[in-house]
């Protein structure tokens, strides 16, 4: 990249959720739903002496992408680790359900999920998990009509039940700073021991679940530089491409065949040699 | 977590409302909107600092005597960060 | 660690699969930890699926009944085989202690394996197959999201050993920096934090709690009683919506998932 191009780059990773939603929507089209002044915050956090946030850490924004009606749902990773509580989860699921209603009625809609989360908020435990099931249900229902595009920028990444959501989207865009998995490294170390996974071994963690690795083995579709304009371009291109013939989570024979070809040890580079070609 | 409400005398009207910041470690969110009297509702993760909050807010309203309803959700921000966020919020109300 | 794991592991998933299956032949296709059979319930042919322990599992982290890579994809395969014009019901028998926590699991995409299972159940439901889950033991975290939580109707045995939760107690205590005792006390005050099935049912997420059966060693009468409740849930699901909206309409949901309802109403009003 040339020096002027580098100078004009805006890091997407460094943007907060609201700025991220704005960056992905066409210029001037951003309109937030259930913003901070609607004050629908978590009913559960203050009762546990935890300071809530007025938007519960999820930004839902209507607008257009490439001139087509859109909704961007962006998770704020800085608030409670981007965790899914009752309200934040209902915002995500509810927005997807409304998008599905539009899509079923033949109205164009371009839904985007911007992940930045460790998964269910344990301070709201069962209601976070219930909301997660609603989110999964809504993505599956919606993507039958229109593609659902997911973005993982980093630095938190996308884990827990939301990692499953990332597995359900029609097209997944990641940066090198992204990580994607089901169980975060700390949780694995706590449950299975440090000999299973040393959560402080950052190079190892990135070699397993980092954006570059996920893209190399076909667990992410696009690897994009950490640049707001580049990510907006990638999101538009994903919609222009349309829905895949088969979603990754439907390709049972393909992925089971891959699981029959595993390296001697679970190492990222070794896996890249085996899982090449026939990119889903 | 501690919550308290502080009142100040301010009469300069606000043009619009503004929201800035995130409830993240060392940071806070500020919701600022026009009102007839100046009331600041604070929720903070750090207990026992009401006096410091009062002093910080007094300095802000001495410089900007606005009539505003302000809500603050704080996760252990320093007085410097609090002042910065308040100034940012006020600036955004003019946008 | 493994000592505590086996101490809490149970075989209820297999016990209830056999009790409800009444000798129906196992459907092959693997892995050994995913049991499947087609069983007649009333006029219906129901595909039953249960994830069970397997000490020989090729992935060591999935030997205690966890949902791992092979289990996620295996469940998805068994569900999708049923897809067709006849809309046979699907029954998920749920006793899953967790998803598999391991390095290999992460590298090989366990998130996608769990997505495949959730996708299959959700797609079945949307296509008009009644999907019922019967919680007979633990329904924890990502494992429940993959196997059971996409059902039209969630049934659970009314039994003290049933646990439905976002994370196991010990792990949740570590992550939230609380003691297990603190966590249990909080659960008494704050409903969504509770681990017992009766508290869970107060969230409006359970269609029916089935009491008066021996959850560890069901008799033929117990199995018949539960089968009747499954049949009723299937019939109910056939006449209800294909999405999960029924989880928000009960009196319990209106009381204890009020914010979930309010958020949806407010979003719809502002959607434009």
XYZ file of C-alpha atoms in Angstrom:
647
model
C 0.000 0.000 0.000
C 1.302 3.469 -0.848
C 2.067 6.011 1.868
C -0.904 8.279 1.073
C -3.207 5.250 1.068
C -1.867 4.173 4.447
C -2.324 7.686 5.812
C -5.957 7.784 4.743
C -6.806 4.437 6.349
C -9.224 4.390 9.249
C -8.726 1.410 11.535
C -12.042 -0.418 11.879
C -10.755 -2.360 14.882
C -10.311 0.883 16.823
C -13.857 2.108 16.133
C -16.589 1.611 18.702
C -19.764 -0.254 17.768
C -21.689 2.883 16.777
C -18.850 4.107 14.573
C -18.527 0.658 13.034
C -22.195 0.564 12.086
C -21.875 4.042 10.595
C -18.765 2.994 8.639
C -20.535 0.029 7.005
C -23.668 1.961 6.002
C -23.775 4.324 3.025
C -22.615 7.827 3.991
C -25.376 9.823 5.672
C -27.832 6.910 5.893
C -27.211 5.843 9.542
C -30.313 5.844 11.775
C -30.056 4.172 15.166
C -32.889 2.106 16.667
C -33.204 1.783 20.431
C -30.308 4.147 20.983
C -28.934 5.230 24.365
C -31.723 7.791 24.923
C -34.350 5.062 24.688
C -32.709 3.790 27.879
C -33.614 0.150 27.510
C -30.793 -1.186 29.634
C -30.200 -4.505 31.341
C -32.726 -5.109 34.131
C -30.293 -7.548 35.774
C -26.878 -5.875 36.065
C -27.590 -3.074 38.585
C -29.137 -5.670 40.911
C -25.718 -7.311 40.948
C -23.895 -4.019 41.558
C -22.669 -3.789 37.984
C -23.021 -0.462 36.149
C -25.251 -0.898 33.096
C -24.887 0.851 29.744
C -27.790 2.760 28.202
C -27.740 0.698 24.973
C -26.704 -2.563 26.701
C -23.758 -2.813 24.355
C -25.534 -3.395 21.052
C -26.072 -0.819 18.309
C -28.871 -1.482 15.824
C -28.752 0.864 12.847
C -30.942 1.132 9.761
C -29.657 2.729 6.595
C -28.572 1.598 3.166
C -25.697 -0.478 1.832
C -25.000 0.018 -1.851
C -28.288 1.924 -1.990
C -30.314 -1.029 -0.658
C -32.171 -0.969 2.679
C -29.978 -2.444 5.394
C -29.663 -3.126 9.087
C -26.305 -3.273 10.811
C -26.162 -4.878 14.245
C -22.869 -4.076 15.946
C -21.747 -5.436 19.311
C -19.729 -3.145 21.591
C -16.852 -5.270 22.800
C -15.711 -2.741 25.409
C -18.890 -3.093 27.490
C -18.952 -6.342 29.478
C -16.784 -7.997 26.845
C -19.529 -7.675 24.264
C -21.485 -10.318 26.140
C -25.041 -11.234 25.231
C -27.567 -10.371 27.931
C -31.334 -10.346 27.809
C -31.618 -6.860 26.274
C -28.568 -6.922 24.019
C -29.591 -10.384 22.815
C -33.187 -9.313 22.207
C -31.932 -6.333 20.204
C -29.920 -8.666 17.956
C -32.629 -11.318 17.617
C -35.445 -8.757 17.327
C -33.690 -6.837 14.539
C -33.029 -10.066 12.636
C -36.669 -11.122 13.085
C -37.875 -7.788 11.662
C -35.435 -8.128 8.782
C -36.862 -11.595 8.087
C -40.371 -10.173 8.097
C -39.322 -7.584 5.501
C -37.569 -10.234 3.425
C -40.601 -12.532 3.526
C -42.747 -9.617 2.347
C -40.405 -9.173 -0.600
C -38.820 -5.979 0.713
C -35.094 -5.780 0.108
C -32.950 -5.892 3.234
C -29.235 -6.307 3.773
C -28.500 -7.572 7.306
C -24.989 -7.330 8.755
C -23.755 -8.639 12.101
C -20.596 -7.084 13.518
C -19.319 -9.464 16.190
C -17.093 -8.577 19.124
C -17.954 -10.858 22.011
C -17.053 -13.676 24.329
C -20.599 -15.049 24.171
C -23.375 -15.254 26.743
C -23.218 -12.748 29.639
C -22.883 -14.952 32.690
C -24.495 -12.297 34.912
C -27.685 -12.909 32.935
C -26.893 -16.552 32.291
C -30.086 -18.326 31.265
C -31.683 -15.296 29.638
C -28.500 -14.697 27.648
C -28.547 -18.328 26.515
C -32.239 -18.090 25.604
C -31.524 -14.943 23.579
C -28.683 -16.772 21.842
C -31.066 -19.532 20.760
C -33.371 -16.801 19.415
C -30.456 -15.283 17.485
C -29.590 -18.646 15.922
C -33.224 -19.235 15.002
C -33.484 -15.784 13.452
C -30.321 -16.104 11.356
C -31.445 -19.461 9.935
C -34.905 -18.059 9.137
C -33.539 -14.869 7.580
C -30.788 -16.385 5.429
C -33.410 -18.490 3.630
C -34.459 -15.210 1.996
C -31.414 -12.942 1.890
C -27.721 -13.364 2.641
C -26.695 -12.532 6.213
C -23.171 -11.103 6.337
C -20.965 -11.388 9.411
C -17.885 -9.320 10.250
C -15.294 -10.157 12.894
C -12.746 -7.372 13.206
C -11.102 -7.947 16.613
C -9.581 -7.491 19.077
C -11.938 -9.511 21.265
C -13.078 -11.743 18.436
C -16.162 -13.928 18.446
C -16.650 -16.800 20.884
C -19.246 -18.767 22.803
C -22.755 -18.973 21.441
C -21.987 -16.079 19.129
C -19.231 -18.220 17.571
C -22.064 -20.558 16.599
C -23.903 -17.558 15.110
C -20.799 -16.773 13.052
C -20.997 -20.359 11.793
C -24.535 -19.728 10.560
C -24.034 -16.576 8.474
C -24.014 -16.652 4.681
C -20.638 -15.002 4.364
C -18.068 -14.293 7.046
C -15.542 -11.480 6.722
C -12.534 -11.380 9.056
C -9.430 -9.293 9.564
C -6.011 -10.555 10.709
C -6.876 -9.132 14.121
C -10.008 -11.300 14.369
C -10.342 -14.522 16.307
C -13.161 -17.021 15.989
C -13.989 -20.041 18.094
C -16.453 -21.667 20.438
C -14.512 -21.706 23.684
C -12.123 -18.902 24.504
C -8.575 -19.958 25.445
C -9.029 -19.043 29.131
C -12.150 -21.202 29.372
C -10.353 -24.155 27.768
C -7.399 -23.784 30.108
C -9.707 -23.609 33.130
C -11.721 -26.640 32.080
C -9.118 -28.862 30.457
C -5.856 -27.717 32.022
C -2.847 -25.731 30.868
C -1.391 -28.821 29.160
C -4.412 -28.792 26.822
C -3.995 -25.105 26.011
C -1.829 -22.384 27.520
C -4.021 -19.306 27.234
C -0.984 -17.025 27.666
C 0.727 -18.457 24.586
C -0.554 -15.769 22.225
C 1.206 -17.002 19.047
C -0.322 -20.451 19.622
C -3.811 -18.993 20.160
C -3.581 -16.958 16.960
C -2.273 -19.966 15.013
C -5.417 -21.882 16.005
C -8.226 -19.324 15.839
C -6.815 -16.141 14.252
C -8.469 -14.558 11.222
C -5.687 -15.533 8.828
C -5.838 -19.187 9.898
C -9.645 -19.305 9.733
C -9.534 -17.883 6.216
C -6.757 -20.240 5.101
C -8.775 -23.340 6.023
C -12.122 -22.089 4.754
C -13.726 -21.275 8.108
C -13.976 -17.633 7.018
C -14.777 -16.400 3.519
C -12.916 -13.108 3.158
C -9.745 -11.819 4.789
C -9.728 -8.035 4.684
C -7.271 -5.410 5.938
C -8.187 -3.456 9.062
C -9.529 -0.502 7.109
C -13.059 0.843 7.426
C -13.416 1.495 3.692
C -12.050 -1.930 2.756
C -14.496 -3.630 5.126
C -17.427 -1.604 3.793
C -16.384 -2.628 0.266
C -16.176 -6.282 1.317
C -19.649 -6.133 2.891
C -21.134 -4.599 -0.273
C -19.382 -7.188 -2.424
C -20.746 -9.979 -0.229
C -24.302 -8.799 -0.878
C -23.655 -8.332 -4.582
C -22.466 -11.934 -4.716
C -25.775 -13.153 -3.249
C -26.496 -16.205 -1.133
C -24.200 -19.226 -1.397
C -25.650 -22.361 -3.021
C -25.202 -24.087 0.301
C -24.313 -22.525 3.653
C -21.190 -23.795 5.410
C -23.288 -25.178 8.268
C -25.322 -27.260 5.766
C -22.299 -28.900 4.120
C -22.238 -32.004 6.275
C -20.553 -34.412 3.855
C -17.886 -31.859 2.963
C -16.911 -31.048 6.544
C -17.133 -34.632 7.776
C -14.788 -35.677 4.973
C -12.410 -32.956 6.111
C -12.573 -34.253 9.684
C -11.358 -37.592 8.304
C -8.183 -35.834 7.180
C -6.512 -34.430 10.270
C -2.855 -33.682 10.967
C -0.869 -35.773 13.458
C -1.102 -32.953 15.986
C -3.606 -30.080 16.186
C -1.395 -27.397 14.651
C -2.580 -24.572 12.445
C 0.086 -24.744 9.748
C -0.243 -28.526 9.451
C -3.987 -28.183 9.004
C -3.538 -25.589 6.248
C -1.622 -28.193 4.219
C -4.495 -30.690 4.499
C -7.534 -28.463 4.223
C -6.773 -26.733 0.954
C -8.752 -26.447 -2.219
C -12.492 -26.808 -2.593
C -12.947 -23.700 -0.461
C -16.584 -23.724 0.676
C -21.701 0.187 42.551
C -22.841 3.470 44.036
C -25.482 5.837 42.740
C -26.190 9.442 43.648
C -27.753 12.550 42.202
C -26.077 15.949 42.239
C -27.729 19.312 41.490
C -26.070 22.399 40.113
C -27.225 25.843 39.133
C -27.063 26.211 35.390
C -29.228 28.270 33.076
C -27.592 28.345 29.634
C -29.902 26.276 27.414
C -28.577 23.288 25.457
C -29.270 23.135 21.724
C -29.472 19.361 21.402
C -28.629 16.151 23.175
C -25.528 14.009 23.017
C -24.193 10.613 24.008
C -20.493 9.843 24.331
C -18.307 7.134 25.800
C -18.565 3.497 26.782
C -18.906 1.800 30.178
C -15.507 0.163 29.850
C -12.729 -0.043 32.404
C -11.406 3.483 33.032
C -14.114 5.042 30.895
C -17.701 6.200 31.259
C -20.718 7.058 29.162
C -22.420 10.438 29.347
C -25.975 11.182 28.239
C -26.620 14.919 28.097
C -29.961 16.539 27.206
C -31.710 19.890 27.575
C -33.595 20.441 30.870
C -34.923 23.241 33.044
C -32.613 22.499 35.923
C -29.265 20.843 36.089
C -29.328 17.385 37.607
C -26.561 14.825 37.244
C -27.353 11.175 37.998
C -24.225 9.152 38.550
C -23.794 5.409 38.709
C -20.212 4.419 39.355
C -18.470 1.106 39.879
C -16.136 2.709 42.443
C -17.706 3.473 45.829
C -16.843 6.390 48.119
C -15.905 9.107 45.652
C -18.990 11.334 45.730
C -16.910 14.317 46.902
C -14.506 13.945 44.000
C -17.442 13.699 41.581
C -18.969 16.855 43.069
C -15.689 18.764 42.730
C -15.144 17.579 39.154
C -18.676 18.479 38.114
C -18.526 21.850 39.918
C -15.453 22.763 37.890
C -17.269 21.776 34.676
C -20.421 23.771 35.435
C -18.386 26.787 36.603
C -16.947 26.913 33.113
C -20.142 25.791 31.280
C -23.225 26.814 33.309
C -25.663 24.790 31.172
C -29.122 23.653 32.148
C -28.944 19.951 31.426
C -30.064 16.574 32.532
C -26.976 14.424 32.625
C -26.684 10.700 33.234
C -23.339 9.156 33.865
C -22.556 5.441 33.844
C -18.998 5.114 35.061
C -16.547 2.255 35.183
C -13.746 3.813 37.200
C -12.772 6.778 35.046
C -10.313 9.339 36.453
C -11.520 12.932 36.986
C -9.497 13.883 33.898
C -11.381 11.394 31.712
C -14.697 12.500 33.247
C -13.975 16.157 32.374
C -12.939 15.175 28.868
C -16.140 13.159 28.260
C -18.318 15.988 29.626
C -16.604 18.494 27.326
C -17.016 16.095 24.386
C -20.696 15.621 25.151
C -21.278 19.375 25.402
C -19.501 19.898 22.091
C -21.690 17.263 20.437
C -24.891 18.926 21.688
C -23.963 21.816 19.410
C -23.532 19.615 16.345
C -10.335 -32.509 36.822
C -11.239 -35.726 35.038
C -12.197 -37.261 38.374
C -14.815 -34.582 38.969
C -15.954 -34.886 35.366
C -16.703 -38.593 35.651
C -18.276 -38.072 39.066
C -20.836 -35.770 37.488
C -21.234 -37.697 34.258
C -24.403 -39.698 33.915
C -25.910 -42.093 31.468
C -29.386 -40.602 31.441
C -29.133 -39.755 27.751
C -28.671 -43.437 26.968
C -31.158 -44.620 29.628
C -33.986 -42.507 28.252
C -33.056 -43.228 24.640
C -33.489 -46.927 25.397
C -36.599 -46.466 27.536
C -38.384 -44.391 24.889
C -36.966 -46.355 21.941
C -38.417 -49.678 23.144
C -35.912 -51.686 21.115
C -36.159 -49.696 17.887
C -33.054 -50.399 15.773
C -30.171 -47.917 15.951
C -29.618 -45.867 12.847
C -26.014 -46.066 11.680
C -23.895 -43.259 10.379
C -21.859 -42.390 13.425
C -20.371 -41.356 15.633
C -20.991 -43.891 18.433
C -21.767 -41.001 20.795
C -24.803 -39.969 18.726
C -27.665 -42.438 19.164
C -30.550 -42.267 16.716
C -33.627 -44.374 16.092
C -37.060 -44.041 14.531
C -39.802 -44.909 16.967
C -43.576 -44.969 16.623
C -45.391 -42.580 18.940
C -49.125 -42.651 18.267
C -49.522 -42.218 14.511
C -46.149 -40.533 14.230
C -42.727 -41.901 13.316
C -40.385 -39.902 15.498
C -36.644 -39.548 14.903
C -35.020 -39.698 18.351
C -31.496 -38.404 18.814
C -29.361 -38.535 21.950
C -25.737 -37.530 22.580
C -24.113 -39.955 25.013
C -20.811 -40.800 26.665
C -18.229 -42.815 24.757
C -14.956 -43.625 26.560
C -13.375 -44.520 23.203
C -14.224 -41.257 21.452
C -11.339 -40.346 19.119
C -11.473 -36.853 20.614
C -10.625 -37.242 24.333
C -12.433 -34.029 25.272
C -15.750 -35.437 24.043
C -15.829 -38.703 25.981
C -18.227 -37.659 28.733
C -21.227 -36.872 26.600
C -20.040 -33.447 25.487
C -21.057 -32.089 22.088
C -17.825 -32.103 20.109
C -16.864 -32.014 16.437
C -18.171 -35.452 15.447
C -21.265 -35.030 17.636
C -22.245 -31.677 16.105
C -21.906 -32.901 12.535
C -23.376 -36.289 13.438
C -26.490 -34.767 14.992
C -26.870 -32.515 11.946
C -26.713 -35.562 9.663
C -29.300 -37.535 11.664
C -31.663 -34.553 11.679
C -31.334 -33.759 7.986
C -31.980 -37.382 6.968
C -35.553 -36.873 8.148
C -36.191 -33.891 5.852
C -38.909 -34.683 3.384
C -42.541 -34.151 2.478
C -43.887 -36.166 5.408
C -42.649 -33.803 8.130
C -41.836 -36.469 10.685
C -41.240 -35.151 14.191
C -37.771 -35.026 15.714
C -37.047 -35.630 19.396
C -33.786 -34.479 20.979
C -33.054 -36.322 24.219
C -30.831 -33.950 26.155
C -28.208 -34.809 28.746
C -25.154 -32.833 27.652
C -22.666 -31.562 30.260
C -21.067 -29.018 27.902
C -19.508 -28.533 24.526
C -16.062 -30.162 24.212
C -13.334 -27.889 25.556
C -10.138 -28.592 23.655
C -7.429 -27.292 21.396
C -8.197 -29.697 18.552
C -11.887 -28.819 18.791
C -11.188 -25.125 18.307
C -8.711 -25.657 15.459
C -11.042 -27.967 13.538
C -14.036 -25.665 13.890
C -16.255 -26.915 16.710
C -18.191 -23.646 16.418
C -19.235 -24.706 12.912
C -20.061 -28.257 14.038
C -22.388 -26.834 16.702
C -23.791 -24.395 14.133
C -24.513 -27.339 11.823
C -26.538 -29.085 14.526
C -28.442 -25.925 15.523
C -29.006 -25.168 11.831
C -30.404 -28.655 11.182
C -32.885 -28.478 14.070
C -33.914 -24.903 13.177
C -34.308 -25.782 9.491
C -36.393 -28.832 10.415
C -38.654 -26.679 12.571
C -39.012 -24.018 9.857
C -39.863 -26.705 7.297
C -42.720 -27.930 9.477
C -41.163 -30.862 11.294
C -42.269 -30.675 14.924
C -39.063 -30.535 16.953
C -39.336 -31.443 20.627
C -36.531 -31.667 23.130
C -36.703 -33.642 26.344
C -34.198 -32.580 28.988
C -33.405 -35.607 31.144
C -30.121 -34.406 32.680
C -27.863 -31.489 31.942
C -28.526 -28.986 29.195
C -25.559 -26.715 29.424
C -24.213 -23.868 27.389
C -23.162 -24.377 23.773
C -24.076 -28.045 23.984
C -27.745 -27.193 24.551
C -27.622 -24.515 21.838
C -26.471 -27.232 19.425
C -28.648 -30.068 20.675
C -32.129 -29.166 21.872
C -32.576 -25.414 22.195
C -33.902 -24.948 18.638
C -36.963 -27.081 19.435
C -40.529 -25.818 19.061
C -41.231 -27.299 22.479
C -38.804 -27.914 25.352
C -39.909 -30.573 27.832
C -37.977 -31.297 31.003
C -38.219 -33.842 33.768
C -39.095 -32.261 37.109
C -36.077 -33.660 38.891
C -33.472 -32.063 41.186
C -30.567 -33.321 39.096
C -31.760 -31.555 35.950
C -29.659 -28.521 35.183
C -30.182 -26.078 32.357
C -27.672 -23.256 32.303
C -25.317 -21.035 30.336
C -22.241 -22.483 32.022
C -21.416 -25.164 34.582
C -21.284 -23.940 38.190
C -17.550 -24.315 38.768
C -16.583 -22.725 35.471
C -19.087 -19.884 35.919
C -17.730 -19.194 39.410
C -14.195 -18.903 38.035
C -15.172 -16.674 35.137
C -17.351 -14.308 37.199
C -14.859 -14.346 40.118
C -17.499 -15.566 42.548
C -17.520 -18.605 44.811
C -19.903 -21.466 44.053
C -21.742 -20.559 47.298
C -22.134 -16.937 46.186
C -23.374 -18.155 42.825
C -25.973 -20.407 44.423
C -27.159 -17.602 46.704
C -27.389 -15.182 43.760
C -29.424 -17.774 41.904
C -32.021 -17.662 44.659
C -32.357 -13.889 44.248
C -31.864 -13.498 40.506
C -33.930 -15.943 38.504
C -31.839 -16.311 35.317
C -28.828 -17.273 37.424
C -30.510 -20.274 39.045
C -29.417 -23.781 38.077
C -32.520 -25.795 38.926
C -35.156 -26.710 36.376
C -38.115 -25.196 38.255
C -36.477 -21.781 38.237
C -35.654 -22.235 34.564
C -39.289 -23.061 33.833
C -40.320 -19.718 35.397
C -38.605 -17.976 32.470
C -41.285 -19.286 30.125
C -38.812 -21.397 28.185
C -40.224 -24.813 29.139
C -43.408 -26.092 27.548
C -44.005 -28.627 30.303
C -42.268 -30.015 33.376
C -42.900 -33.730 33.696
C -42.954 -34.919 37.304
C -43.508 -38.229 39.031
C -41.016 -40.320 37.058
C -37.725 -41.916 38.076
C -35.231 -39.947 36.020
C -32.340 -42.327 36.693
C -34.155 -45.636 36.209
C -37.464 -45.113 34.429
C -40.012 -47.913 34.657
C -42.172 -48.937 31.693
C -44.953 -46.775 33.179
C -42.574 -43.817 33.455
C -41.574 -44.240 29.807
C -45.229 -44.491 28.763
C -46.085 -41.364 30.724
C -43.258 -39.362 29.159
C -44.082 -40.724 25.700
C -47.631 -39.420 26.115
C -46.318 -35.965 27.003
C -44.007 -36.046 23.960
C -46.980 -36.949 21.763
C -48.950 -34.038 23.207
C -46.035 -31.653 22.624
C -45.709 -32.864 19.021
C -49.405 -32.248 18.420
C -49.129 -28.829 20.049
C -46.111 -27.949 17.919
C -47.941 -28.977 14.746
C -50.645 -26.420 15.482
C -48.298 -23.648 16.639
C -45.915 -21.215 14.953
C -42.765 -22.544 13.306
C -40.566 -19.905 14.896
C -39.663 -19.594 18.593
C -42.217 -16.837 19.326
C -44.223 -19.156 21.576
C -41.425 -18.792 24.149
C -42.447 -15.169 24.661
C -46.205 -15.551 25.054
C -46.625 -17.447 28.320
C -47.529 -15.791 31.606
C -44.054 -16.717 32.883
C -42.359 -15.047 29.923
C -44.436 -11.890 30.265
C -43.334 -11.680 33.880
C -39.704 -12.769 33.713
C -38.678 -12.060 30.113
C -40.447 -8.720 30.046
C -37.412 -6.921 28.623
C -37.170 -9.435 25.752
C -40.745 -8.547 24.805
C -40.345 -4.806 25.331
C -37.209 -4.645 23.168
C -39.040 -6.350 20.288
C -42.021 -4.004 20.556
C -39.794 -0.919 20.642
C -37.698 -2.165 17.714
C -40.808 -2.830 15.633
C -42.108 0.663 16.393
C -38.868 2.258 15.199
C -38.114 -0.124 12.330
C -39.740 2.070 9.659
